[in-house]
mmCIF file of C-alpha atoms in Angstrom:
data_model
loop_
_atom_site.group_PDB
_atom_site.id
_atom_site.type_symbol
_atom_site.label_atom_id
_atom_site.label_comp_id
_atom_site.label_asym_id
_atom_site.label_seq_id
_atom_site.Cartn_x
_atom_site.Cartn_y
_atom_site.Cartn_z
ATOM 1 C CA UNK A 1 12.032 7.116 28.612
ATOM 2 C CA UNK A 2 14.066 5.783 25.953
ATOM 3 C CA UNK A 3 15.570 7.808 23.241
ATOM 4 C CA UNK A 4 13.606 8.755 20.362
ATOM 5 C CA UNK A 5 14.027 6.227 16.884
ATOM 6 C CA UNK A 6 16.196 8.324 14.030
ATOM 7 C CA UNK A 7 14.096 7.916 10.865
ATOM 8 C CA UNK A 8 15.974 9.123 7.779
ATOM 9 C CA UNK A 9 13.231 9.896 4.806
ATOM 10 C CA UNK A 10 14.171 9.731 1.066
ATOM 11 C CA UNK A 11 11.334 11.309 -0.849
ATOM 12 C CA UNK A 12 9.646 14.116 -0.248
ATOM 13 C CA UNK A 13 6.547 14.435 -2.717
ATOM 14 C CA UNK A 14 3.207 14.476 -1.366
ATOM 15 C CA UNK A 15 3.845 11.223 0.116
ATOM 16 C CA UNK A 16 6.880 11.864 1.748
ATOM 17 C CA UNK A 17 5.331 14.805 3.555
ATOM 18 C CA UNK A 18 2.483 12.954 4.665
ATOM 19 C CA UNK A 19 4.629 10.930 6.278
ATOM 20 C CA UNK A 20 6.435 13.624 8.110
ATOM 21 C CA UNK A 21 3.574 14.740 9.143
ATOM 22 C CA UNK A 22 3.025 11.150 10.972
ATOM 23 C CA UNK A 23 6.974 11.337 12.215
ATOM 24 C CA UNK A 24 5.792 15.400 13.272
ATOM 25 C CA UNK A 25 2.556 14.047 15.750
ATOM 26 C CA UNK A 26 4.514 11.008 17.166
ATOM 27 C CA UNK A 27 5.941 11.055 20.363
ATOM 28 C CA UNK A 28 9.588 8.921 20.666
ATOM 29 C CA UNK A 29 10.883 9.367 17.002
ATOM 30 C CA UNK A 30 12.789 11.885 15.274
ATOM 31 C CA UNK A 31 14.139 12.751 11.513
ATOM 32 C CA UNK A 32 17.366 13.065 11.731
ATOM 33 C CA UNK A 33 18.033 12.850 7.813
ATOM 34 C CA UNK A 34 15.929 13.261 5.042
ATOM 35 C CA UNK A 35 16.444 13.946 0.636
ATOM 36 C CA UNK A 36 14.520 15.490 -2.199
ATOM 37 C CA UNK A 37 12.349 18.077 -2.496
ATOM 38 C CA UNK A 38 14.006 21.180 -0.437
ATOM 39 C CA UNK A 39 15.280 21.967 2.802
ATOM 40 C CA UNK A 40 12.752 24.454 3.330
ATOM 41 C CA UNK A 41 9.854 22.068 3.025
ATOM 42 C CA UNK A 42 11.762 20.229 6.080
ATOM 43 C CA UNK A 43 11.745 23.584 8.077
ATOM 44 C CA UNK A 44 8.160 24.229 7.363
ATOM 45 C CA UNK A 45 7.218 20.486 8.325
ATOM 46 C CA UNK A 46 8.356 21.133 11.610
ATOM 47 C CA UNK A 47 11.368 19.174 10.821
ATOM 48 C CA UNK A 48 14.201 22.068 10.843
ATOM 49 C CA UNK A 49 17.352 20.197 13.010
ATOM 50 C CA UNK A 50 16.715 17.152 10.322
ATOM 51 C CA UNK A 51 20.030 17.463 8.146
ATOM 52 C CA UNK A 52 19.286 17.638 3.998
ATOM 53 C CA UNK A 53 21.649 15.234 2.269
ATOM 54 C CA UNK A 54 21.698 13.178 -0.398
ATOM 55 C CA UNK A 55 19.915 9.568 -0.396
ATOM 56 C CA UNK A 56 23.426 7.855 -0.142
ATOM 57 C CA UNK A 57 23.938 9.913 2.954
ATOM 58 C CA UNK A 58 20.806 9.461 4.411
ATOM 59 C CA UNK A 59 21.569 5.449 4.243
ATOM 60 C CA UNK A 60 24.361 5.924 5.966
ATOM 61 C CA UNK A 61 23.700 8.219 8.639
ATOM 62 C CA UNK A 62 24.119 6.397 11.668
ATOM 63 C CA UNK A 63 21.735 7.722 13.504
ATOM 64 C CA UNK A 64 19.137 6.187 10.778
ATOM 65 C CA UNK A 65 17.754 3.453 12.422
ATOM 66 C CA UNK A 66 14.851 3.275 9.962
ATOM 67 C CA UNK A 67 14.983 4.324 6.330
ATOM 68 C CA UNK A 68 11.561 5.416 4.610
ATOM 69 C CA UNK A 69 11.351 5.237 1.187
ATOM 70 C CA UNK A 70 8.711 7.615 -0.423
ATOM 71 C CA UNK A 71 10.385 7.794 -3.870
ATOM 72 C CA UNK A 72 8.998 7.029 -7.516
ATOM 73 C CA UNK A 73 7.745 3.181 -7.033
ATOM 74 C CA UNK A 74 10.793 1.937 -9.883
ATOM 75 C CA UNK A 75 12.999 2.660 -7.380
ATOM 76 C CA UNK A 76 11.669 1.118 -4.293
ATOM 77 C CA UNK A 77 13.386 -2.924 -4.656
ATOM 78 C CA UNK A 78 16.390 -1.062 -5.272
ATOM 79 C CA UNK A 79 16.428 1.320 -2.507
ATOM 80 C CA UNK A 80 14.788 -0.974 -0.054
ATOM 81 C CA UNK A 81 18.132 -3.335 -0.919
ATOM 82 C CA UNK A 82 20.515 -0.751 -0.508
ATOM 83 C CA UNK A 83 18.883 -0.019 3.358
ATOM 84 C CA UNK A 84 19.255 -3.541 3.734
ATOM 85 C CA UNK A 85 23.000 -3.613 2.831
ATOM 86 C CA UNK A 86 23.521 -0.731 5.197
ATOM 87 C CA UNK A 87 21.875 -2.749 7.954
ATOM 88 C CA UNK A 88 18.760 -0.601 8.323
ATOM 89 C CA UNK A 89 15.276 -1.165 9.268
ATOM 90 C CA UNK A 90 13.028 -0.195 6.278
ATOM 91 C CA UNK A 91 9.624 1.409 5.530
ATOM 92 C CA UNK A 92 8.713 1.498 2.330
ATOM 93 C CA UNK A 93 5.682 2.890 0.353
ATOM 94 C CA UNK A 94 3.485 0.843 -2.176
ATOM 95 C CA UNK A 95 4.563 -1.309 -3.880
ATOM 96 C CA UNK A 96 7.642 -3.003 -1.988
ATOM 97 C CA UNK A 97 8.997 -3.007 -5.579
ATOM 98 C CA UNK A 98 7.670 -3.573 -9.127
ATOM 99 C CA UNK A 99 8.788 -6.832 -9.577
ATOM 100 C CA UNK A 100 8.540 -10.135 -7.941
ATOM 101 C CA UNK A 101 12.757 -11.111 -8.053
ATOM 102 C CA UNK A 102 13.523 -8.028 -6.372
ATOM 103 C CA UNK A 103 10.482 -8.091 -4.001
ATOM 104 C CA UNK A 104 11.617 -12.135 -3.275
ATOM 105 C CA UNK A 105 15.015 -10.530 -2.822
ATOM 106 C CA UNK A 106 14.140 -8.096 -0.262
ATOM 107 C CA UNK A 107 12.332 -10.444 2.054
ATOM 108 C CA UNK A 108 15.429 -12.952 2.218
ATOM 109 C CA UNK A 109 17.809 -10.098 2.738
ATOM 110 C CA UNK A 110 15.396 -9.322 5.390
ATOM 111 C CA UNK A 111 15.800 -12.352 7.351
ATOM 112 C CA UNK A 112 19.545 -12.669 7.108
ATOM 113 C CA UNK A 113 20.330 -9.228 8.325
ATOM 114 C CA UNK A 114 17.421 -9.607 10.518
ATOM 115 C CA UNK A 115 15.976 -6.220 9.571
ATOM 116 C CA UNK A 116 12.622 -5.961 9.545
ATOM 117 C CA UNK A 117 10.844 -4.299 6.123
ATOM 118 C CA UNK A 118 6.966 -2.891 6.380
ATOM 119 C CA UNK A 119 5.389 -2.096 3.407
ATOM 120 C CA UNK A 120 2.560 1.233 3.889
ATOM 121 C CA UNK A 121 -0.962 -0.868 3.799
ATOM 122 C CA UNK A 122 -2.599 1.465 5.923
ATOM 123 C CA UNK A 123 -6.106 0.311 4.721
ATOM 124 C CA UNK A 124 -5.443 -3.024 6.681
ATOM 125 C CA UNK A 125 -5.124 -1.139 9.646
ATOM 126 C CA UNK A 126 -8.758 0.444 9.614
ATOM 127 C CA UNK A 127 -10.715 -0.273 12.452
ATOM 128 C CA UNK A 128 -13.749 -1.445 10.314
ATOM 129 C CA UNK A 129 -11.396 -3.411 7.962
ATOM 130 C CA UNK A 130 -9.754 -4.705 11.430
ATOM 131 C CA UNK A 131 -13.440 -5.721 12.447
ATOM 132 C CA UNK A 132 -13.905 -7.259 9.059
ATOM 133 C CA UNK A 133 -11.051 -9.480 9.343
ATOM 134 C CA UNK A 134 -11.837 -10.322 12.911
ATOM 135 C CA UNK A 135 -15.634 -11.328 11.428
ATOM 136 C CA UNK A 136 -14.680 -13.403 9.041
ATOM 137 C CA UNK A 137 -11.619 -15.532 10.550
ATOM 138 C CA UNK A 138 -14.209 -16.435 13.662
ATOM 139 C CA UNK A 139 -16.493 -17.389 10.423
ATOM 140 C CA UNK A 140 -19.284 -14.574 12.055
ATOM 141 C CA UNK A 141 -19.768 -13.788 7.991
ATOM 142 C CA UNK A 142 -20.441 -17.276 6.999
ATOM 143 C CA UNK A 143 -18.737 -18.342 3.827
ATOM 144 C CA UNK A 144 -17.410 -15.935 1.383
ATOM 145 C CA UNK A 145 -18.778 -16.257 -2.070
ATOM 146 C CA UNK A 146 -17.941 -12.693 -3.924
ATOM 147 C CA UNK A 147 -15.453 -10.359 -3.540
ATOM 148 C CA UNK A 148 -15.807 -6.781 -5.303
ATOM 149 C CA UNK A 149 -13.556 -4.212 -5.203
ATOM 150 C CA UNK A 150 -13.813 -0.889 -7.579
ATOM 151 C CA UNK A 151 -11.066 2.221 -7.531
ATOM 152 C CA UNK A 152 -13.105 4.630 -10.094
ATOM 153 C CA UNK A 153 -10.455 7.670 -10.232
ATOM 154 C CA UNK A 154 -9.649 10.241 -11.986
ATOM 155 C CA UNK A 155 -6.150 11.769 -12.429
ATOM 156 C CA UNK A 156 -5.669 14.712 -14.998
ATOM 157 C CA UNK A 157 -3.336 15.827 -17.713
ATOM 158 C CA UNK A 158 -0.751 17.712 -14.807
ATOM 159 C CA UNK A 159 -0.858 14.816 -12.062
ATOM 160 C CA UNK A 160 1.294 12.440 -15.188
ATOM 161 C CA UNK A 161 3.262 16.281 -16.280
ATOM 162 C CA UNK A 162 4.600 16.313 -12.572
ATOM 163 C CA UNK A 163 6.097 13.064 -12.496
ATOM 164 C CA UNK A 164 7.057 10.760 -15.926
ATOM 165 C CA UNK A 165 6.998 7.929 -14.467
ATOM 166 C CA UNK A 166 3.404 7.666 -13.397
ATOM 167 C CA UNK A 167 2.901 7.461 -17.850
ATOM 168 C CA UNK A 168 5.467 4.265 -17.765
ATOM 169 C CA UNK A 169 4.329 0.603 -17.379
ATOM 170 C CA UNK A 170 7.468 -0.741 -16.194
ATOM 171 C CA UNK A 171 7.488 1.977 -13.765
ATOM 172 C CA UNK A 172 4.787 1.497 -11.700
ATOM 173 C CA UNK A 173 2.635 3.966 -13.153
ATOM 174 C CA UNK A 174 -0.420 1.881 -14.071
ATOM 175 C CA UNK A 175 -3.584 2.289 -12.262
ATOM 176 C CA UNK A 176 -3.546 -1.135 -10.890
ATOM 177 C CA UNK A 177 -0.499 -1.094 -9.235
ATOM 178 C CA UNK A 178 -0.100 2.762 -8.463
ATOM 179 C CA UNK A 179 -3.354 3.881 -7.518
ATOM 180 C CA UNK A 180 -5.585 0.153 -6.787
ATOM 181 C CA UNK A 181 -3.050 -1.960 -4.995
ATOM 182 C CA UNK A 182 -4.166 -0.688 -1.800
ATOM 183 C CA UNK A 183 -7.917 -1.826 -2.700
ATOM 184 C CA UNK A 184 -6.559 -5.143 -4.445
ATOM 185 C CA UNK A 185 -4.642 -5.804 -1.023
ATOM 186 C CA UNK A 186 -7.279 -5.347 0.911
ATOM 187 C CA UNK A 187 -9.523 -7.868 -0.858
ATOM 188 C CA UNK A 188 -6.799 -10.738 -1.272
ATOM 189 C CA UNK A 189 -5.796 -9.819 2.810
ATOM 190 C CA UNK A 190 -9.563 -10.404 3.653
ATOM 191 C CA UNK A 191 -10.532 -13.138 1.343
ATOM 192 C CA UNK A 192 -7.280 -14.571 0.394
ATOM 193 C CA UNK A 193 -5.246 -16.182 -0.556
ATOM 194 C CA UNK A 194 -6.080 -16.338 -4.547
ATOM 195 C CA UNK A 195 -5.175 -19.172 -6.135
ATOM 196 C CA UNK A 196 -5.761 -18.400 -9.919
ATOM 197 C CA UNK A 197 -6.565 -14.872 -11.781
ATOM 198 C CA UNK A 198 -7.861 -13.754 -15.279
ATOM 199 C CA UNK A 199 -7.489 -9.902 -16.686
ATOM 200 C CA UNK A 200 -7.391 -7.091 -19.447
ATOM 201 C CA UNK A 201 -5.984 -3.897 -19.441
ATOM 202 C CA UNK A 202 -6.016 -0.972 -21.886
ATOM 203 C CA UNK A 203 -4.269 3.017 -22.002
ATOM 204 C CA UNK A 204 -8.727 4.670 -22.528
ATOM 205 C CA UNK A 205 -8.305 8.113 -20.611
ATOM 206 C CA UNK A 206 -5.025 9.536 -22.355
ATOM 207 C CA UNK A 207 -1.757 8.443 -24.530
ATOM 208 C CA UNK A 208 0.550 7.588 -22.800
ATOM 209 C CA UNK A 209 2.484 3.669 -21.910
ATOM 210 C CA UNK A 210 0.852 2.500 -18.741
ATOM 211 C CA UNK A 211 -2.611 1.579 -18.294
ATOM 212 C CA UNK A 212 -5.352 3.283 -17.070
ATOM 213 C CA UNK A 213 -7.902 0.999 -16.872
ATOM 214 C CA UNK A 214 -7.570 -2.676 -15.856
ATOM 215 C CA UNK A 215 -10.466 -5.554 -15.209
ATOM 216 C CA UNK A 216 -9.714 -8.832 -13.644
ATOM 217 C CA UNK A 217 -11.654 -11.963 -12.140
ATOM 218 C CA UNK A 218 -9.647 -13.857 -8.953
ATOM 219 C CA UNK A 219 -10.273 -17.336 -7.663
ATOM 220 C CA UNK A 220 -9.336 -17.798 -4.151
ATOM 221 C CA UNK A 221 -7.897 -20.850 -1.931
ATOM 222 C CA UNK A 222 -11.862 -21.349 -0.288
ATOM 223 C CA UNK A 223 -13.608 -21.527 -3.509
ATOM 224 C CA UNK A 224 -14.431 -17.671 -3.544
ATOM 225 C CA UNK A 225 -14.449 -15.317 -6.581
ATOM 226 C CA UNK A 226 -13.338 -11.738 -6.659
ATOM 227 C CA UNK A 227 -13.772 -9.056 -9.089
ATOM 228 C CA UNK A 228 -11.399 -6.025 -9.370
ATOM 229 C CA UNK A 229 -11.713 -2.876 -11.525
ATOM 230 C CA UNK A 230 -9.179 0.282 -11.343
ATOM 231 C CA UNK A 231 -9.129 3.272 -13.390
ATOM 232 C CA UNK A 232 -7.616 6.291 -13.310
ATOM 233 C CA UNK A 233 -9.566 7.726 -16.338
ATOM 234 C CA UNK A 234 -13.210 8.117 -14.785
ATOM 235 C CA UNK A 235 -13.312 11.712 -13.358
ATOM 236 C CA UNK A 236 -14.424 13.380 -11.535
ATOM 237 C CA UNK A 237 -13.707 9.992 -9.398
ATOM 238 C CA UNK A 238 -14.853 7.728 -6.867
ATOM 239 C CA UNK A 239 -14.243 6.543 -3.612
ATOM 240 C CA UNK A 240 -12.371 3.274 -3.800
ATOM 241 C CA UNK A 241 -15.106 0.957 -2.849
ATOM 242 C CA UNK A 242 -15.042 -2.878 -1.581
ATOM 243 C CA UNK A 243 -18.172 -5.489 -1.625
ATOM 244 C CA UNK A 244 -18.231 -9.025 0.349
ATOM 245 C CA UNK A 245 -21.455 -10.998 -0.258
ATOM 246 C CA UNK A 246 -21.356 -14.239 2.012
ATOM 247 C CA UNK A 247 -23.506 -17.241 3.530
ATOM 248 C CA UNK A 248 -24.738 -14.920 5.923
ATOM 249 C CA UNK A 249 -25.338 -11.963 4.201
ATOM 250 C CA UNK A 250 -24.160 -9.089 2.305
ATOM 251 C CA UNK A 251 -22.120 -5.535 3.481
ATOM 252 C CA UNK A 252 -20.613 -2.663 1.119
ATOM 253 C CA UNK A 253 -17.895 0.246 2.113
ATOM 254 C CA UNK A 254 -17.035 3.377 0.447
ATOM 255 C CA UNK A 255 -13.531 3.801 1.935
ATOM 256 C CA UNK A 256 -14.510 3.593 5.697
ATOM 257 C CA UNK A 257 -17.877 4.470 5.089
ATOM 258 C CA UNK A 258 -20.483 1.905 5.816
ATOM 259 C CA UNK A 259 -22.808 1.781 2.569
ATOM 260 C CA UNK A 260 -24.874 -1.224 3.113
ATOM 261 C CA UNK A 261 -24.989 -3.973 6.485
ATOM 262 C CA UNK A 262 -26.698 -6.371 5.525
ATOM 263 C CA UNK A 263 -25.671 -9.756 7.454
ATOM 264 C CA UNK A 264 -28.956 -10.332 10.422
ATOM 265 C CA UNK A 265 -27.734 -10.979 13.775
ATOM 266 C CA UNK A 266 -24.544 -9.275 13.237
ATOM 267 C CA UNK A 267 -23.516 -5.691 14.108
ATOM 268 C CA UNK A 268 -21.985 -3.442 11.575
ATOM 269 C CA UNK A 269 -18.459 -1.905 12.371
ATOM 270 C CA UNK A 270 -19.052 1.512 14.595
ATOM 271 C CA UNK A 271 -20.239 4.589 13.229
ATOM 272 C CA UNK A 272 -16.755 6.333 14.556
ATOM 273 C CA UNK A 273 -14.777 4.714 11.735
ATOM 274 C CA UNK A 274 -17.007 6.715 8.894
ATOM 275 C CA UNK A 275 -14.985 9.007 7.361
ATOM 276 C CA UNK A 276 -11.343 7.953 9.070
ATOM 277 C CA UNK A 277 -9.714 7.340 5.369
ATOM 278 C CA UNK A 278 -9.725 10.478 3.202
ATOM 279 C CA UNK A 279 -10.702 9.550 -0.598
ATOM 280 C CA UNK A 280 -8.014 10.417 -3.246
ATOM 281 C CA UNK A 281 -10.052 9.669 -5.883
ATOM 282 C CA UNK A 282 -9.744 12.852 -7.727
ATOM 283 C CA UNK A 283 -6.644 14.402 -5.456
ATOM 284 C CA UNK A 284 -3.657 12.054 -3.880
ATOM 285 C CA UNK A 285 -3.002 15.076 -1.330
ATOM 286 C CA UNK A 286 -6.470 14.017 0.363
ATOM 287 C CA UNK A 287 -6.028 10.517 1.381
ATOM 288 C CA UNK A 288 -6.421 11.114 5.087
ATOM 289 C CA UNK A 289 -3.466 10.898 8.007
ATOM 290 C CA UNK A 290 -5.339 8.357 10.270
ATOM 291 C CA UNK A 291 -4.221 5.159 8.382
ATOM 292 C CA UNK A 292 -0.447 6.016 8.268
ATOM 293 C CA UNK A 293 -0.518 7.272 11.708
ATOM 294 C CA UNK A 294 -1.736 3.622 13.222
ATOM 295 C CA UNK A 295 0.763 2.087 10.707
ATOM 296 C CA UNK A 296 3.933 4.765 12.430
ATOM 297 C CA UNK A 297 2.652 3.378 16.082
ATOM 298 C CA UNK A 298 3.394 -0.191 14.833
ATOM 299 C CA UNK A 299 5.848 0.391 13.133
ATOM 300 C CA UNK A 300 7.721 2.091 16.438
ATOM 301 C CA UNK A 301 6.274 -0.784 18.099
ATOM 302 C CA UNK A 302 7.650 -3.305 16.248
ATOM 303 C CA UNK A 303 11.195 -1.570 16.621
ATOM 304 C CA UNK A 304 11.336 -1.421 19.622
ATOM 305 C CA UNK A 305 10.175 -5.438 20.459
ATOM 306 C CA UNK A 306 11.885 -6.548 18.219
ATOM 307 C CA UNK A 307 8.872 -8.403 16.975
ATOM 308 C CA UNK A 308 7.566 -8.045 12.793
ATOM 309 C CA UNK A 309 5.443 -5.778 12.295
ATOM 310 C CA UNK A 310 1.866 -5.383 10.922
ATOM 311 C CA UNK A 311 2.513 -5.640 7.564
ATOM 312 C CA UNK A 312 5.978 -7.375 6.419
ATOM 313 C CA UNK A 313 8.000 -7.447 3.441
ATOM 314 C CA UNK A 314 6.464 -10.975 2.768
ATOM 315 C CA UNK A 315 3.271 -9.434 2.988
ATOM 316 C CA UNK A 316 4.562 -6.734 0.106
ATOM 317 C CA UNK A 317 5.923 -9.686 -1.947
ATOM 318 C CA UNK A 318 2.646 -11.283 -1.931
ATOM 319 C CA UNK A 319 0.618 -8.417 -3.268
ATOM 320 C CA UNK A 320 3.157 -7.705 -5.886
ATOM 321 C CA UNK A 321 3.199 -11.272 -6.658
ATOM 322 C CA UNK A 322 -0.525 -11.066 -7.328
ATOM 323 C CA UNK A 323 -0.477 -7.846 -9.324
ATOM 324 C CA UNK A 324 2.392 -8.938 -11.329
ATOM 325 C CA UNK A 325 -0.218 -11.933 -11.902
ATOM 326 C CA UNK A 326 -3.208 -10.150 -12.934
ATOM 327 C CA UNK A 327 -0.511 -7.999 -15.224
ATOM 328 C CA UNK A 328 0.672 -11.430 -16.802
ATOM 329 C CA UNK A 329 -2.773 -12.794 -17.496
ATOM 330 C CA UNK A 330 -3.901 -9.420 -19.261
ATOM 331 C CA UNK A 331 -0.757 -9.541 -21.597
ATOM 332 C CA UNK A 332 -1.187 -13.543 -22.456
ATOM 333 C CA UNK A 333 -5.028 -13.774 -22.315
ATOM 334 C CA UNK A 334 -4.332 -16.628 -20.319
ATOM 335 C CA UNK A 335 -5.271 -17.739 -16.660
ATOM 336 C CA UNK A 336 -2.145 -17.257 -14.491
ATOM 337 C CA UNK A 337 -2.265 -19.455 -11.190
ATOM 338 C CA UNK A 338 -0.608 -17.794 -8.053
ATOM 339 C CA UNK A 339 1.677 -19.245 -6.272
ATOM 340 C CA UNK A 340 -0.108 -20.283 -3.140
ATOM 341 C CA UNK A 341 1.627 -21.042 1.057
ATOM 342 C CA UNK A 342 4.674 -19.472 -0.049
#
């Protein structure tokens, strides 16, 4: 057996104990350093030989192999650069950063330290998304015409209290890049990539400086269109929901739950994915464990081949790249076109 991967884990909100929880039920990896929140929280996590430092120390610990970053998204190109610098592997939660320079920079100081970067898109990992991708690339789905993807949530007056920066725009806070980038992903993953996009956004649930609600239309590289819609001002809230109409027919999910099949000849995913992804539409604690789990085993994977994994830091770039997109076109009224093969 080989020894066990240090992970060193800066953040520990709701996120960053979800993914102790993943580093807890894994078999050959081990916190060995971790910051924020408290030292009892590690204890009760199952985590009490892990040593509490601060995030400088947990960079440098050398038994840190791999640095997770669970910390307020402004902070994540930052952090994910100083890992880098210290020669560590990184995971990092959504978004890889809030910008596209520092998001560009993180995938080149990537290569040249050849460190590898994974950005949490556990929704990619699904099985019935899996199947979905696997349905359309052997063209199974026929062509895709429409894609629709809807996160109706609801988060209340104490969920912005706890944290400031979910209320600022430049810091991530909005609803399309803090709560729908995993849905927006998902669709430009699937149906991408998109090649021009259109948008509004406006602050409707509550005052405060990031959006709530944005609306935007995407054109992608096959001649498909896409629709997106987040909110975080629709309670009691939704399960984030994603619609493909095609050639060949049409299908409908509400997180992993099979809605409407509707493509003859062609089997829908298996019943044993329903209800795999928990729904945070109204609560972030009770997005499920399943999706970061399969993410951890490829992550370890990936480690220890030495190949990328899953989901890369280019793959973070590009879905930052495309929200920062769909941010630029609602503040210009204009159509932005993506940069496309990059």
């Amino acid at each position: 057996m080989s020894e066990p991967v240090g992970v060193g884990l800066i953040g520990m909100g709701s996120i960053g104990l979800r993914h102790l929880e993943a580093i807890s039920a894994l078999g050959g990896v081990r916190l060995v350093a971790a910051s924020g929140g408290t030292a009892t929280a590690l204890a009760e996590a199952g985590q009490p030989d892990a040593r509490y430092c601060a995030p400088e120390e947990v960079l440098s610990h050398p038994e840190a192999e791999i640095i997770v970053l669970c910390t307020p998204s402004g902070l994540h190109g930052e952090q994910a650069l100083a890992a880098l610098r210290a020669n560590k592997h990184v995971v990092v939660e959504k978004p890889i950063s809030v910008d596209v320079a520092s998001a560009e920079e993180i995938v080149r100081l990537a290569a040249q330290r050849s460190r590898f970067v994974s950005v949490i898109s556990q929704r990619r990992l699904e099985p019935q998304n899996q199947y979905l991708k696997r349905l359309l690339e052997e063209g199974s789905l026929g062509r895709p015409i429409l894609g629709e993807t809807f996160c109706h949530w609801h988060r209340d007056d104490e969920y912005y209290a706890h944290a400031t920066w979910r209320t600022e725009q430049h810091s991530g806070g909005g609803s399309l890049i803090n709560q729908g980038l995993h849905s927006v992903d998902l669709l430009a993953w699937l149906l991408g990539p998109v090649t021009s996009v259109t948008a509004q956004y406006a602050t409707l649930g509550r005052e405060m400086d990031a959006e709530d609600t944005t609306v935007a239309t995407l054109r992608f590289s096959s001649g498909a269109l896409g629709l997106v819609g987040t909110t975080t001002a629709a309670p009691p809230g939704r399960p984030a929901a994603l619609a493909l109409f095609t050639s060949a027919g049409s299908l409908e999910f509400a997180n992993s739950d099979v809605v409407r099949w509707d493509v003859d000849g062609v089997p829908g995913p298996s019943d044993q994915t329903a209800g795999t992804a928990g729904s945070g539409a109204s609560d972030p604690r009770a997005i499920g464990l399943t999706g970061h789990l399969t993410q951890w085993c490829d992550i370890l994977t990936a480690y220890r081949t030495g190949r990328q994994p899953a989901v890369s830091a280019q793959d973070g770039l590009d879905t930052v790249r495309l929200i920062c997109g769909i941010y630029q076109a609602a503040e210009t009224g204009r159509e932005v076109t993506m940069e496309v093969g990059r």
